[in-house]
Amino acid sequence: MKAWQRGLVVVCALLTVFGGVAYAQTPGLSAVEFPYTGNRTAVWIVAQLHTLFGAFILGAPIFIVISEWLGYRKQDLRYDRLAKEVTKVTVILFSITALTGGLFIFVLLAAYPQFTSWFINQFYLVFAVIYPLLFIGGTIVLYAYFYTWDDWKGEKKGRHIALGVLLNLLCMVTMFVINGPTSFMNTPLKGEGVSPQDLLAAASLWEKIANQSWMPLNLHRIDGNVAFGGFVTGMIAAYMYMGAKTEEDRAYYDWMGFVGNL
């Protein structure tokens, strides 16, 4: 898939998300019953699919930048090659993550329209503005990071690593933002002598996001995403090892698998 095609996929997926958020404002939505799986299982499948892709594209950049920095510091080209090959996969999976996110929104709206409409309205600024803008920003920086790899070498290598650090910061903030609504479902606001409706009506967006399980979830997902990114790196190495034509490539992919597992 070429760069412009991947970019088009991301744009279409984001338009899908915007469309889903706008559709959620429509009153009187009726639920659809999914055949074979049922609604709960259908939501679980698409949510799990989106979470797995999201875990990799958020965790892999941490793994990538550390590898690139090690290669620069040790002057070991294996680390630089490893980082670039994993970045190539990350660029592809960014598009798929956006598509599965759009699918997730529409399956939620189809299966549980009343709850999803209410939930999106509680975090409208997050779903309609903040999260899409962060995702677009992360996509632009990721493409810039990948396509400047060969140009920013030698004295410019530090600049390229700094761009990778910026990518990680954007990915981290994106994850923190979307963890707000997620953790809110586990630990919603509570107050003595106040009804839940009145409590929500008076609460700010920040009060809803910064709930009791928000930061523990952030820490857990950072750790889990890095572990998952390393695991997928090992899986990529194993696949490439089986197709390697020379002993030199086999030795490299064997080492790459070891680093991913470590």
XYZ file of C-alpha atoms in Angstrom:
262
model
C 0.000 0.000 0.000
C 1.444 3.363 -1.052
C 1.697 6.400 1.222
C -1.217 8.259 -0.381
C -3.379 5.124 -0.154
C -2.623 4.711 3.543
C -3.362 8.377 4.074
C -6.685 8.001 2.263
C -7.599 5.057 4.494
C -6.863 7.119 7.617
C -8.945 10.050 6.304
C -11.884 7.737 5.465
C -11.676 6.116 8.900
C -11.651 9.485 10.652
C -14.624 10.614 8.573
C -16.340 7.413 9.716
C -15.656 8.333 13.344
C -16.936 11.902 12.778
C -19.999 10.465 11.049
C -20.615 8.106 13.945
C -20.348 10.927 16.474
C -22.713 13.089 14.416
C -25.134 10.179 13.972
C -25.163 9.698 17.737
C -26.938 13.072 18.017
C -29.948 11.694 16.104
C -32.906 11.137 18.486
C -34.932 7.947 18.575
C -32.297 5.484 17.362
C -33.403 1.834 17.493
C -31.124 -1.111 18.260
C -30.110 -3.745 15.703
C -29.803 -7.400 16.711
C -26.629 -8.968 15.309
C -27.153 -12.508 13.989
C -25.139 -15.505 15.242
C -23.035 -13.570 17.767
C -25.584 -11.352 19.504
C -24.944 -7.719 20.368
C -22.631 -8.160 23.348
C -20.327 -10.578 21.537
C -20.303 -8.416 18.384
C -19.218 -5.373 20.426
C -16.618 -7.470 22.252
C -15.110 -8.723 18.962
C -14.706 -5.281 17.351
C -13.566 -3.701 20.635
C -10.918 -6.387 21.102
C -9.777 -6.050 17.493
C -9.421 -2.263 17.790
C -7.666 -2.543 21.164
C -5.090 -5.028 19.846
C -4.164 -2.859 16.866
C -4.188 0.227 19.101
C -1.923 -1.450 21.661
C 0.687 -2.128 19.004
C 0.712 1.318 17.384
C 0.936 2.977 20.823
C 3.544 0.611 22.269
C 5.735 0.037 19.219
C 6.950 3.690 18.943
C 8.458 3.420 22.442
C 10.255 0.232 21.407
C 11.300 1.817 18.094
C 12.822 5.007 19.512
C 14.737 3.100 22.202
C 16.123 0.794 19.490
C 17.087 3.722 17.256
C 18.800 5.469 20.172
C 20.718 2.285 21.073
C 21.830 1.954 17.451
C 23.012 5.570 17.405
C 24.800 5.303 20.738
C 26.462 1.937 20.072
C 26.936 2.573 16.339
C 25.225 -0.783 15.757
C 23.301 -0.802 12.476
C 21.225 -3.796 13.578
C 19.248 -1.634 16.020
C 18.608 0.989 13.364
C 17.439 -1.657 10.889
C 15.180 -3.211 13.541
C 13.625 0.170 14.371
C 12.979 1.007 10.719
C 11.404 -2.379 9.916
C 9.036 -2.167 12.896
C 8.170 1.436 11.937
C 7.203 0.225 8.466
C 4.700 -2.201 10.010
C 3.454 0.504 12.410
C 2.687 2.852 9.494
C 0.521 0.160 7.883
C -1.269 -0.725 11.126
C -2.048 2.939 11.873
C -4.530 2.860 8.982
C -6.075 -0.420 10.137
C -6.408 0.912 13.691
C -8.335 3.932 12.413
C -10.639 1.699 10.364
C -11.372 -0.669 13.274
C -12.039 2.378 15.475
C -14.648 3.651 13.037
C -16.183 0.162 12.860
C -16.286 0.014 16.666
C -18.237 3.276 16.887
C -20.861 2.110 14.380
C -21.274 -1.344 15.935
C -21.794 0.324 19.314
C -24.373 2.684 17.803
C -26.157 -0.174 16.085
C -26.186 -2.497 19.111
C -26.720 0.011 21.935
C -27.885 3.304 20.402
C -29.352 4.912 23.541
C -26.354 4.234 25.748
C -23.813 5.124 23.037
C -25.577 8.423 22.247
C -25.670 9.313 25.938
C -22.035 8.300 26.423
C -20.750 10.265 23.411
C -22.652 13.326 24.612
C -20.927 13.057 27.995
C -17.529 13.220 26.251
C -18.500 15.039 23.070
C -15.399 17.275 23.033
C -13.165 14.207 23.359
C -14.800 12.148 20.617
C -15.535 14.993 18.180
C -12.468 17.217 18.569
C -9.590 16.209 20.859
C -9.170 12.522 19.954
C -9.460 12.967 16.143
C -7.014 15.908 16.178
C -4.500 13.939 18.243
C -4.840 10.954 15.906
C -4.324 13.161 12.841
C -1.294 14.806 14.485
C 0.168 11.425 15.398
C -0.342 10.158 11.841
C 1.443 13.187 10.332
C 4.399 12.858 12.718
C 4.614 9.085 12.132
C 4.756 9.572 8.343
C 7.369 12.321 8.756
C 9.376 10.072 11.091
C 9.336 7.168 8.632
C 10.020 9.102 5.428
C 12.908 11.160 6.890
C 14.730 8.055 8.122
C 17.281 7.851 5.315
C 17.708 11.641 4.968
C 18.303 12.400 8.655
C 21.452 10.398 9.276
C 24.821 11.271 10.790
C 24.662 14.712 12.386
C 20.892 14.865 11.804
C 20.241 11.586 13.635
C 19.556 13.378 16.912
C 16.863 15.416 15.149
C 15.257 12.221 13.886
C 15.274 10.637 17.358
C 13.690 13.835 18.730
C 10.918 13.462 16.137
C 10.374 9.925 17.407
C 10.128 11.222 20.975
C 7.485 13.728 19.788
C 5.577 10.848 18.174
C 5.648 8.970 21.485
C 4.363 11.995 23.373
C 1.444 12.377 20.943
C 0.643 8.657 21.185
C 0.814 8.803 24.987
C -1.517 11.824 25.203
C -3.918 10.133 22.745
C -4.042 7.057 24.959
C -4.505 9.118 28.137
C -7.384 11.049 26.536
C -9.318 7.966 25.397
C -8.655 6.203 28.709
C -10.767 8.906 30.366
C -14.117 7.715 28.945
C -12.998 4.083 29.338
C -12.148 4.409 33.024
C -15.276 6.524 33.595
C -17.355 3.426 32.814
C -15.545 1.548 35.609
C -15.437 4.294 38.243
C -18.017 7.011 37.476
C -18.401 10.090 39.634
C -20.123 9.683 42.977
C -21.221 12.098 45.666
C -23.139 11.717 48.893
C -26.695 12.990 48.833
C -26.535 13.889 45.124
C -28.288 11.978 42.355
C -26.103 10.659 39.489
C -27.955 12.866 36.999
C -27.327 16.039 38.995
C -23.725 15.027 39.611
C -23.040 14.543 35.897
C -24.809 17.754 34.952
C -22.608 19.750 37.343
C -19.320 17.943 36.563
C -16.750 19.338 34.132
C -15.139 17.253 31.399
C -11.911 17.079 33.405
C -13.750 15.771 36.489
C -15.251 12.984 34.397
C -11.882 12.050 32.875
C -9.752 12.267 36.038
C -11.707 9.582 37.874
C -10.324 7.053 40.359
C -9.214 4.388 37.862
C -7.920 6.753 35.131
C -4.251 6.915 36.152
C -3.996 3.211 37.122
C -5.404 2.352 33.683
C -2.882 4.688 32.006
C 0.036 2.998 33.792
C -1.297 -0.478 33.036
C -1.764 0.261 29.344
C 1.723 1.795 28.971
C 3.236 -1.404 30.350
C 0.891 -3.660 28.390
C 1.370 -1.808 25.106
C 5.175 -1.961 25.308
C 5.005 -5.691 26.096
C 2.598 -6.277 23.205
C 4.783 -4.212 20.841
C 7.791 -6.343 21.757
C 5.782 -9.517 21.239
C 4.637 -8.440 17.770
C 8.257 -7.513 16.940
C 9.251 -11.068 17.842
C 6.436 -12.407 15.668
C 7.569 -10.254 12.709
C 11.123 -11.518 13.204
C 9.948 -15.141 13.247
C 7.994 -14.652 10.015
C 10.900 -12.905 8.288
C 13.315 -15.597 9.517
C 11.303 -18.294 7.750
C 11.526 -16.377 4.470
C 15.191 -15.322 4.795
C 17.449 -16.445 1.937
C 20.887 -15.983 3.500
C 22.522 -17.033 6.759
C 23.266 -13.383 7.483
C 19.559 -12.483 7.330
C 18.629 -15.520 9.422
C 21.131 -14.490 12.077
C 19.761 -10.936 12.057
C 16.103 -11.994 12.402
C 17.025 -14.481 15.123
C 18.649 -11.588 17.030
C 15.638 -9.349 16.292
C 13.301 -11.971 17.795
C 15.485 -12.170 20.886
C 15.387 -8.375 21.343
C 11.601 -8.332 20.879
C 11.097 -11.067 23.472
C 13.504 -9.363 25.889
